[in-house]
mmCIF file of C-alpha atoms (C1' of nucleotides) in Angstrom:
data_model
loop_
_atom_site.group_PDB
_atom_site.id
_atom_site.type_symbol
_atom_site.label_atom_id
_atom_site.label_comp_id
_atom_site.label_asym_id
_atom_site.label_seq_id
_atom_site.Cartn_x
_atom_site.Cartn_y
_atom_site.Cartn_z
ATOM 1 C CA MET A 1 0.158 0.086 -0.057
ATOM 2 C CA ALA A 2 2.804 2.366 0.809
ATOM 3 C CA THR A 3 3.865 2.558 -2.645
ATOM 4 C CA GLY A 4 7.162 4.374 -2.737
ATOM 5 C CA ILE A 5 6.298 6.714 -0.035
ATOM 6 C CA ASP A 6 9.905 7.886 1.664
ATOM 7 C CA ALA A 7 10.800 9.552 5.078
ATOM 8 C CA LEU A 8 10.836 12.700 3.321
ATOM 9 C CA ASP A 9 7.230 12.325 1.587
ATOM 10 C CA ARG A 10 5.979 11.417 5.123
ATOM 11 C CA LYS A 11 7.631 14.518 6.654
ATOM 12 C CA ILE A 12 5.774 16.442 3.902
ATOM 13 C CA LEU A 13 2.539 15.194 4.447
ATOM 14 C CA ARG A 14 2.776 15.471 8.011
ATOM 15 C CA VAL A 15 3.088 19.216 7.639
ATOM 16 C CA LEU A 16 0.491 19.532 4.870
ATOM 17 C CA GLN A 17 -2.207 17.912 6.973
ATOM 18 C CA HIS A 18 -1.669 20.147 9.856
ATOM 19 C CA ASP A 19 -1.769 23.462 7.926
ATOM 20 C CA ALA A 20 -1.922 23.604 3.964
ATOM 21 C CA THR A 21 -1.431 27.296 3.862
ATOM 22 C CA LEU A 22 2.273 27.232 4.440
ATOM 23 C CA GLY A 23 4.450 28.514 1.576
ATOM 24 C CA LEU A 24 6.940 26.151 -0.194
ATOM 25 C CA ASP A 25 9.825 27.917 1.037
ATOM 26 C CA GLU A 26 8.595 27.150 4.964
ATOM 27 C CA ILE A 27 7.458 23.567 4.146
ATOM 28 C CA ALA A 28 11.114 23.022 2.414
ATOM 29 C CA ALA A 29 12.753 24.565 5.598
ATOM 30 C CA GLN A 30 10.625 22.278 7.916
ATOM 31 C CA VAL A 31 11.236 18.966 6.354
ATOM 32 C CA GLY A 32 15.146 20.196 5.465
ATOM 33 C CA SER A 33 14.911 19.981 1.986
ATOM 34 C CA SER A 34 14.509 22.765 -0.669
ATOM 35 C CA LYS A 35 11.628 24.211 -2.793
ATOM 36 C CA THR A 36 11.794 22.284 -5.929
ATOM 37 C CA PRO A 37 12.088 18.628 -4.571
ATOM 38 C CA VAL A 38 9.512 19.226 -2.237
ATOM 39 C CA TRP A 39 7.154 20.844 -4.736
ATOM 40 C CA ASN A 40 7.651 17.759 -7.129
ATOM 41 C CA ARG A 41 6.864 15.163 -4.310
ATOM 42 C CA ILE A 42 3.692 17.370 -3.404
ATOM 43 C CA ARG A 43 2.699 17.187 -6.790
ATOM 44 C CA LYS A 44 3.190 13.512 -7.358
ATOM 45 C CA LEU A 45 1.526 13.095 -4.014
ATOM 46 C CA ARG A 46 -1.489 14.554 -5.492
ATOM 47 C CA GLU A 47 -1.396 12.604 -8.640
ATOM 48 C CA ALA A 48 -1.115 9.382 -6.665
ATOM 49 C CA GLY A 49 -4.438 10.738 -4.656
ATOM 50 C CA VAL A 50 -2.059 10.280 -1.429
ATOM 51 C CA ILE A 51 -3.620 14.167 -1.058
ATOM 52 C CA GLU A 52 -6.929 13.617 -1.716
ATOM 53 C CA ARG A 53 -8.103 17.475 -1.492
ATOM 54 C CA GLN A 54 -7.698 20.725 0.658
ATOM 55 C CA VAL A 55 -10.104 22.025 2.400
ATOM 56 C CA ALA A 56 -10.940 24.854 5.452
ATOM 57 C CA ILE A 57 -11.939 23.335 8.659
ATOM 58 C CA LEU A 58 -14.661 25.383 9.897
ATOM 59 C CA ASP A 59 -16.109 25.639 13.872
ATOM 60 C CA PRO A 60 -19.334 23.852 14.091
ATOM 61 C CA GLN A 61 -20.196 25.751 17.228
ATOM 62 C CA LYS A 62 -20.065 29.283 15.348
ATOM 63 C CA LEU A 63 -22.315 27.824 12.698
ATOM 64 C CA ASP A 64 -25.362 26.577 14.881
ATOM 65 C CA LEU A 65 -24.274 23.088 14.376
ATOM 66 C CA ALA A 66 -23.308 22.197 18.066
ATOM 67 C CA SER A 67 -24.859 19.069 18.292
ATOM 68 C CA CYS A 68 -23.099 16.046 17.258
ATOM 69 C CA PHE A 69 -24.493 12.495 17.588
ATOM 70 C CA PHE A 70 -23.169 8.818 16.932
ATOM 71 C CA VAL A 71 -25.877 6.529 15.511
ATOM 72 C CA LEU A 72 -25.673 2.547 15.890
ATOM 73 C CA ILE A 73 -27.853 0.940 13.291
ATOM 74 C CA ARG A 74 -28.651 -2.922 13.109
ATOM 75 C CA THR A 75 -30.343 -3.799 9.763
ATOM 76 C CA ALA A 76 -33.733 -5.507 9.163
ATOM 77 C CA ARG A 77 -32.350 -6.722 5.687
ATOM 78 C CA HIS A 78 -28.960 -7.458 4.195
ATOM 79 C CA ASP A 79 -29.815 -8.200 0.758
ATOM 80 C CA ALA A 80 -28.049 -5.972 -2.305
ATOM 81 C CA GLU A 81 -31.177 -4.185 -3.125
ATOM 82 C CA TRP A 82 -31.596 -2.705 0.504
ATOM 83 C CA LEU A 83 -27.912 -1.860 0.630
ATOM 84 C CA ALA A 84 -28.154 0.055 -2.488
ATOM 85 C CA GLN A 85 -30.904 2.037 -1.260
ATOM 86 C CA PHE A 86 -29.432 2.372 2.133
ATOM 87 C CA THR A 87 -26.159 3.732 1.068
ATOM 88 C CA ALA A 88 -27.726 5.948 -1.515
ATOM 89 C CA ALA A 89 -29.994 7.263 1.508
ATOM 90 C CA LEU A 90 -26.829 7.937 3.594
ATOM 91 C CA LYS A 91 -24.650 9.926 0.874
ATOM 92 C CA ALA A 92 -27.676 12.040 0.053
ATOM 93 C CA ARG A 93 -28.015 13.276 3.656
ATOM 94 C CA PRO A 94 -25.478 16.175 4.580
ATOM 95 C CA GLU A 95 -25.889 15.856 8.264
ATOM 96 C CA ILE A 96 -24.056 12.365 7.981
ATOM 97 C CA MET A 97 -20.487 13.449 8.136
ATOM 98 C CA GLU A 98 -19.342 9.756 8.556
ATOM 99 C CA ALA A 99 -21.116 6.493 7.870
ATOM 100 C CA HIS A 100 -19.370 3.236 8.313
ATOM 101 C CA ARG A 101 -20.110 -0.507 7.839
ATOM 102 C CA LEU A 102 -19.031 -2.840 10.749
ATOM 103 C CA ALA A 103 -18.205 -6.042 11.720
ATOM 104 C CA GLY A 104 -20.182 -7.620 14.560
ATOM 105 C CA GLU A 105 -23.638 -7.033 15.887
ATOM 106 C CA ILE A 106 -23.883 -3.535 15.093
ATOM 107 C CA ASP A 107 -23.896 -3.037 11.379
ATOM 108 C CA TYR A 108 -23.590 0.699 10.852
ATOM 109 C CA LEU A 109 -22.151 3.680 12.518
ATOM 110 C CA LEU A 110 -23.226 7.185 11.464
ATOM 111 C CA LYS A 111 -21.778 10.567 12.668
ATOM 112 C CA VAL A 112 -24.248 12.993 12.396
ATOM 113 C CA ARG A 113 -24.085 17.060 12.761
ATOM 114 C CA VAL A 114 -27.015 18.985 13.486
ATOM 115 C CA GLU A 115 -28.342 22.007 14.947
ATOM 116 C CA ASN A 116 -29.976 20.635 18.038
ATOM 117 C CA ALA A 117 -31.842 17.762 19.411
ATOM 118 C CA GLY A 118 -35.115 18.560 17.458
ATOM 119 C CA ALA A 119 -33.130 18.826 14.047
ATOM 120 C CA TYR A 120 -31.697 15.224 15.011
ATOM 121 C CA ASP A 121 -34.993 13.759 15.647
ATOM 122 C CA ARG A 122 -36.351 15.295 12.265
ATOM 123 C CA PHE A 123 -33.332 13.523 10.658
ATOM 124 C CA TYR A 124 -34.012 10.301 12.498
ATOM 125 C CA ARG A 125 -37.875 10.568 11.442
ATOM 126 C CA SER A 126 -36.810 11.209 7.837
ATOM 127 C CA LEU A 127 -33.993 8.467 7.747
ATOM 128 C CA ILE A 128 -36.498 5.489 9.028
ATOM 129 C CA GLU A 129 -39.073 6.672 6.582
ATOM 130 C CA ASP A 130 -36.567 5.887 3.671
ATOM 131 C CA VAL A 131 -35.289 2.776 4.691
ATOM 132 C CA SER A 132 -36.127 0.133 6.830
ATOM 133 C CA ILE A 133 -34.076 -0.214 10.406
ATOM 134 C CA PHE A 134 -34.115 -2.738 12.870
ATOM 135 C CA SER A 135 -32.895 -0.613 15.413
ATOM 136 C CA VAL A 136 -31.286 2.589 16.227
ATOM 137 C CA THR A 137 -29.244 3.757 19.193
ATOM 138 C CA ALA A 138 -28.118 7.335 19.071
ATOM 139 C CA LEU A 139 -25.236 8.330 21.468
ATOM 140 C CA LEU A 140 -25.103 12.396 22.140
ATOM 141 C CA SER A 141 -21.841 14.011 22.283
ATOM 142 C CA MET A 142 -21.626 16.475 25.488
ATOM 143 C CA GLU A 143 -17.999 17.587 24.480
ATOM 144 C CA GLU A 144 -15.331 17.276 21.760
ATOM 145 C CA ILE A 145 -12.092 16.539 23.653
ATOM 146 C CA VAL A 146 -10.169 15.765 20.326
ATOM 147 C CA ALA A 147 -11.104 16.370 16.798
ATOM 148 C CA LYS A 148 -8.320 15.834 14.268
ATOM 149 C CA THR A 149 -8.126 15.518 10.443
ATOM 150 C CA ALA A 150 -4.681 14.609 10.588
ATOM 151 C CA LEU A 151 -3.791 10.846 10.215
ATOM 152 C CA PRO A 152 -0.940 9.443 12.567
ATOM 153 C CA ILE A 153 1.732 9.345 10.381
ATOM 154 C CA ALA A 154 4.750 6.910 11.398
ATOM 155 C CA GLU A 155 8.149 8.622 11.299
ATOM 156 C CA ASP A 156 9.553 5.680 9.186
ATOM 157 C CA GLY A 157 8.063 2.896 7.456
ATOM 158 C CA MET B 1 -23.828 31.875 18.003
ATOM 159 C CA ALA B 2 -24.562 32.553 14.450
ATOM 160 C CA THR B 3 -22.813 36.068 15.094
ATOM 161 C CA GLY B 4 -23.476 38.267 12.272
ATOM 162 C CA ILE B 5 -22.700 35.275 9.558
ATOM 163 C CA ASP B 6 -25.134 36.230 6.383
ATOM 164 C CA ALA B 7 -26.367 34.147 3.323
ATOM 165 C CA LEU B 8 -22.988 35.446 1.537
ATOM 166 C CA ASP B 9 -20.675 34.408 4.230
ATOM 167 C CA ARG B 10 -22.309 30.788 4.103
ATOM 168 C CA LYS B 11 -21.693 30.458 0.357
ATOM 169 C CA ILE B 12 -18.353 31.485 0.954
ATOM 170 C CA LEU B 13 -17.596 28.771 3.395
ATOM 171 C CA ARG B 14 -19.605 26.281 1.590
ATOM 172 C CA VAL B 15 -17.310 26.701 -0.997
ATOM 173 C CA LEU B 16 -13.976 27.021 1.042
ATOM 174 C CA GLN B 17 -14.774 23.633 3.178
ATOM 175 C CA HIS B 18 -14.764 21.815 0.041
ATOM 176 C CA ASP B 19 -12.006 23.047 -1.824
ATOM 177 C CA ALA B 20 -9.652 25.756 -0.337
ATOM 178 C CA THR B 21 -7.238 25.820 -2.987
ATOM 179 C CA LEU B 22 -9.679 27.984 -5.319
ATOM 180 C CA GLY B 23 -8.128 31.303 -6.172
ATOM 181 C CA LEU B 24 -10.216 34.424 -5.170
ATOM 182 C CA ASP B 25 -11.526 35.098 -8.543
ATOM 183 C CA GLU B 26 -13.342 31.625 -8.767
ATOM 184 C CA ILE B 27 -14.724 31.982 -5.259
ATOM 185 C CA ALA B 28 -16.320 34.984 -6.163
ATOM 186 C CA ALA B 29 -17.744 33.997 -9.375
ATOM 187 C CA GLN B 30 -19.114 30.818 -7.669
ATOM 188 C CA VAL B 31 -20.925 33.061 -4.955
ATOM 189 C CA GLY B 32 -21.848 35.666 -7.077
ATOM 190 C CA SER B 33 -19.706 38.296 -5.975
ATOM 191 C CA SER B 34 -16.554 40.144 -6.644
ATOM 192 C CA LYS B 35 -12.833 39.781 -5.347
ATOM 193 C CA THR B 36 -12.477 42.618 -2.516
ATOM 194 C CA PRO B 37 -15.598 41.756 -0.801
ATOM 195 C CA VAL B 38 -14.928 37.988 -0.857
ATOM 196 C CA TRP B 39 -11.710 38.576 0.676
ATOM 197 C CA ASN B 40 -12.917 40.762 3.387
ATOM 198 C CA ARG B 41 -15.198 38.432 4.149
ATOM 199 C CA ILE B 42 -12.649 35.494 4.334
ATOM 200 C CA ARG B 43 -10.593 37.713 6.442
ATOM 201 C CA LYS B 44 -13.087 38.172 8.810
ATOM 202 C CA LEU B 45 -14.140 34.813 9.117
ATOM 203 C CA ARG B 46 -10.523 33.882 9.754
ATOM 204 C CA GLU B 47 -10.421 36.379 12.534
ATOM 205 C CA ALA B 48 -13.742 35.306 14.064
ATOM 206 C CA GLY B 49 -12.278 31.728 14.361
ATOM 207 C CA VAL B 50 -15.274 30.223 11.899
ATOM 208 C CA ILE B 51 -12.431 29.234 9.725
ATOM 209 C CA GLU B 52 -10.294 27.290 12.204
ATOM 210 C CA ARG B 53 -7.626 25.918 9.949
ATOM 211 C CA GLN B 54 -6.444 24.789 6.440
ATOM 212 C CA VAL B 55 -5.415 21.450 5.943
ATOM 213 C CA ALA B 56 -4.986 18.558 3.357
ATOM 214 C CA ILE B 57 -7.051 15.532 3.442
ATOM 215 C CA LEU B 58 -4.978 12.343 2.925
ATOM 216 C CA ASP B 59 -5.829 8.926 2.046
ATOM 217 C CA PRO B 60 -5.537 6.302 4.927
ATOM 218 C CA GLN B 61 -5.431 3.568 2.711
ATOM 219 C CA LYS B 62 -2.479 4.521 0.785
ATOM 220 C CA LEU B 63 -0.655 5.340 4.076
ATOM 221 C CA ASP B 64 -0.920 2.118 5.713
ATOM 222 C CA LEU B 65 -3.801 3.086 8.045
ATOM 223 C CA ALA B 66 -6.266 0.913 6.965
ATOM 224 C CA SER B 67 -8.102 0.217 10.088
ATOM 225 C CA CYS B 68 -10.461 2.367 11.619
ATOM 226 C CA PHE B 69 -12.144 1.551 15.216
ATOM 227 C CA PHE B 70 -14.900 3.245 17.164
ATOM 228 C CA VAL B 71 -14.031 2.423 20.755
ATOM 229 C CA LEU B 72 -16.928 2.604 23.447
ATOM 230 C CA ILE B 73 -15.974 3.623 26.897
ATOM 231 C CA ARG B 74 -17.500 3.251 30.349
ATOM 232 C CA THR B 75 -15.218 4.717 33.090
ATOM 233 C CA ALA B 76 -14.626 3.418 36.392
ATOM 234 C CA ARG B 77 -14.026 6.623 38.334
ATOM 235 C CA HIS B 78 -15.775 10.284 37.408
ATOM 236 C CA ASP B 79 -13.621 12.613 39.610
ATOM 237 C CA ALA B 80 -11.819 15.496 38.471
ATOM 238 C CA GLU B 81 -8.307 13.871 39.033
ATOM 239 C CA TRP B 82 -9.330 11.008 36.870
ATOM 240 C CA LEU B 83 -10.767 12.977 34.263
ATOM 241 C CA ALA B 84 -7.773 15.395 33.552
ATOM 242 C CA GLN B 85 -5.433 12.708 33.532
ATOM 243 C CA PHE B 86 -7.897 10.485 31.031
ATOM 244 C CA THR B 87 -8.432 13.808 29.109
ATOM 245 C CA ALA B 88 -4.313 14.283 28.613
ATOM 246 C CA ALA B 89 -4.057 10.437 27.766
ATOM 247 C CA LEU B 90 -6.222 10.699 24.931
ATOM 248 C CA LYS B 91 -4.805 14.164 23.682
ATOM 249 C CA ALA B 92 -1.331 12.548 23.656
ATOM 250 C CA ARG B 93 -2.473 9.502 21.270
ATOM 251 C CA PRO B 94 -2.341 10.409 17.475
ATOM 252 C CA GLU B 95 -3.912 7.638 16.739
ATOM 253 C CA ILE B 96 -6.918 8.809 18.479
ATOM 254 C CA MET B 97 -8.602 11.263 15.537
ATOM 255 C CA GLU B 98 -11.763 11.967 17.545
ATOM 256 C CA ALA B 99 -12.872 11.820 21.202
ATOM 257 C CA HIS B 100 -16.237 12.653 22.533
ATOM 258 C CA ARG B 101 -17.637 12.964 25.945
ATOM 259 C CA LEU B 102 -20.908 11.322 26.068
ATOM 260 C CA ALA B 103 -24.263 11.842 27.613
ATOM 261 C CA GLY B 104 -26.063 8.198 28.753
ATOM 262 C CA GLU B 105 -24.536 5.211 30.017
ATOM 263 C CA ILE B 106 -21.436 4.915 27.567
ATOM 264 C CA ASP B 107 -19.389 7.825 29.041
ATOM 265 C CA TYR B 108 -16.770 8.242 25.821
ATOM 266 C CA LEU B 109 -16.551 7.442 22.295
ATOM 267 C CA LEU B 110 -13.153 7.289 20.568
ATOM 268 C CA LYS B 111 -12.400 7.212 16.698
ATOM 269 C CA VAL B 112 -9.082 5.451 16.289
ATOM 270 C CA ARG B 113 -6.888 5.117 13.089
ATOM 271 C CA VAL B 114 -4.209 2.544 12.773
ATOM 272 C CA GLU B 115 -2.362 0.170 10.489
ATOM 273 C CA ASN B 116 -3.897 -3.136 11.347
ATOM 274 C CA ALA B 117 -5.586 -4.910 14.198
ATOM 275 C CA GLY B 118 -2.535 -5.887 15.997
ATOM 276 C CA ALA B 119 -1.703 -2.143 15.943
ATOM 277 C CA TYR B 120 -5.173 -1.763 17.745
ATOM 278 C CA ASP B 121 -4.294 -4.191 20.116
ATOM 279 C CA ARG B 122 -1.075 -2.592 21.065
ATOM 280 C CA PHE B 123 -3.110 0.846 21.202
ATOM 281 C CA TYR B 124 -6.049 -0.527 23.658
ATOM 282 C CA ARG B 125 -3.173 -2.219 25.845
ATOM 283 C CA SER B 126 -1.115 0.996 26.267
ATOM 284 C CA LEU B 127 -4.152 2.893 27.379
ATOM 285 C CA ILE B 128 -5.685 0.570 29.605
ATOM 286 C CA GLU B 129 -2.653 0.668 31.171
ATOM 287 C CA ASP B 130 -2.471 4.195 31.628
ATOM 288 C CA VAL B 131 -5.760 4.788 32.866
ATOM 289 C CA SER B 132 -8.267 2.982 34.570
ATOM 290 C CA ILE B 133 -11.545 2.255 32.659
ATOM 291 C CA PHE B 134 -14.572 0.119 33.484
ATOM 292 C CA SER B 135 -15.332 -1.420 30.106
ATOM 293 C CA VAL B 136 -14.316 -1.088 26.365
ATOM 294 C CA THR B 137 -16.165 -2.102 23.439
ATOM 295 C CA ALA B 138 -14.279 -1.594 19.763
ATOM 296 C CA LEU B 139 -16.410 -1.511 16.767
ATOM 297 C CA LEU B 140 -14.247 -2.331 13.818
ATOM 298 C CA SER B 141 -15.148 -0.104 10.540
ATOM 299 C CA MET B 142 -15.085 -2.614 7.469
ATOM 300 C CA GLU B 143 -15.912 -0.016 5.030
ATOM 301 C CA GLU B 144 -16.324 3.948 5.094
ATOM 302 C CA ILE B 145 -19.382 4.618 3.134
ATOM 303 C CA VAL B 146 -19.348 8.626 3.899
ATOM 304 C CA ALA B 147 -16.248 10.661 5.131
ATOM 305 C CA LYS B 148 -16.783 14.063 4.944
ATOM 306 C CA THR B 149 -14.937 17.423 6.746
ATOM 307 C CA ALA B 150 -17.667 19.529 5.325
ATOM 308 C CA LEU B 151 -20.312 20.844 7.871
ATOM 309 C CA PRO B 152 -23.850 20.634 6.486
ATOM 310 C CA ILE B 153 -24.231 24.668 6.176
ATOM 311 C CA ALA B 154 -27.763 25.589 5.476
ATOM 312 C CA GLU B 155 -28.587 27.808 2.560
ATOM 313 C CA ASP B 156 -30.316 30.806 4.804
ATOM 314 C CA GLY B 157 -30.606 31.444 8.672
ATOM 315 C "C1'" DA C 1 18.549 11.360 -10.795
ATOM 316 C "C1'" DA C 2 18.130 14.751 -7.707
ATOM 317 C "C1'" DT C 3 19.186 19.571 -5.853
ATOM 318 C "C1'" DG C 4 19.729 24.833 -5.749
ATOM 319 C "C1'" DA C 5 18.845 29.125 -8.197
ATOM 320 C "C1'" DA C 6 16.896 32.004 -11.355
ATOM 321 C "C1'" DA C 7 12.838 33.455 -13.817
ATOM 322 C "C1'" DC C 8 8.052 34.066 -15.149
ATOM 323 C "C1'" DA C 9 3.068 34.175 -14.171
ATOM 324 C "C1'" DC C 10 -0.056 34.254 -10.755
ATOM 325 C "C1'" DT C 11 -2.459 35.213 -6.410
ATOM 326 C "C1'" DT C 12 -2.746 37.224 -2.506
ATOM 327 C "C1'" DC C 13 -3.298 41.202 0.132
ATOM 328 C "C1'" DC C 14 -3.594 46.239 0.604
ATOM 329 C "C1'" DT C 15 -4.633 51.343 -0.796
ATOM 330 C "C1'" DC C 16 -7.296 54.300 -3.032
ATOM 331 C "C1'" DC C 17 -11.566 55.449 -5.360
ATOM 332 C "C1'" DG D 1 -18.389 47.671 -3.537
ATOM 333 C "C1'" DG D 2 -14.852 47.985 -7.335
ATOM 334 C "C1'" DA D 3 -10.362 48.657 -9.498
ATOM 335 C "C1'" DG D 4 -5.566 48.984 -9.744
ATOM 336 C "C1'" DG D 5 -0.963 47.819 -7.868
ATOM 337 C "C1'" DA D 6 3.036 46.006 -4.926
ATOM 338 C "C1'" DA D 7 4.647 41.953 -2.712
ATOM 339 C "C1'" DG D 8 4.843 37.581 -2.241
ATOM 340 C "C1'" DT D 9 3.705 32.833 -3.841
ATOM 341 C "C1'" DG D 10 3.588 28.786 -6.657
ATOM 342 C "C1'" DT D 11 5.175 26.890 -10.811
ATOM 343 C "C1'" DT D 12 8.623 26.551 -14.894
ATOM 344 C "C1'" DT D 13 13.103 26.031 -16.875
ATOM 345 C "C1'" DC D 14 17.940 25.667 -16.368
ATOM 346 C "C1'" DA D 15 22.419 24.450 -14.803
ATOM 347 C "C1'" DT D 16 24.965 21.874 -11.144
ATOM 348 C "C1'" DT D 17 26.180 17.810 -8.320
#
DNA sequence: AATGAAACACTTCCTCC
DNA sequence: GGAGGAAGTGTTTCATT
């Protein structure tokens, strides 16, 4: 999987996933190299899809999206048709920031970001209307202790 | 909370949280305004902390971090001393990408990104060594159906 | 093959209208 | 809010090791 990503690449990635506004000069200085090689590597990492995209991270509190729910779902059906429908329903809803298919007795886990409890209830009702679900448990986050986007990239490899 | 964020601000934020590499001209065109006002608004949104930071999103699969676990934790103690110790332990581990304090019978939820099941086991052992925990349930993600960083910003407000 | 330096084009970012 | 300009950046090319 780690197709030809060396220690310098990893250093560059570690910098970029914490702050993508840094200039090439500064990145080069931080990783102990110079502009051109760093730029060529960033280019290749982008082309290879290692760097997927570059985005702004916003503060949910300041945008009236203070409530974060984790939703544990057990499904009623496991056939292909239902799966396609369910997957489409998840992707269509912007409140769903993450959706995972799990191993074990719980089938799916969602991370849902909404305005308040009322908005979550509306989301919940709308979801169970669209697709048949066996059981749903919602966990309400009271406090975000850690919220990173940076992957734990190892020093070497 | 939505301290003076108007419809145009929201449009700009919606663009930036999907692609922060866009030039000012292009953003201005997409939101139906022009360079200067868009620039001034971005500046203010940054100063106000609505835009927290700008980062590169990487592909975990390509960096040997294919395994994602959600960890549900019940705590043994609830005193302030233990809480401080636990919080510090969470923040110190780079594998923990998210940590939430919950309402309800489960006290904490973690999102942990590791190389494989063995790496998770090492993480788990190390964590329970550091802090006393009543019970731990790990949910293994088999597939990431949705993985967004973009908040569901409403059209109006 | 990879690095460093130097040139060009483009953006950002500020000032004035 | 719009126009223009200085400064700084990213991107390319060339010479160097």
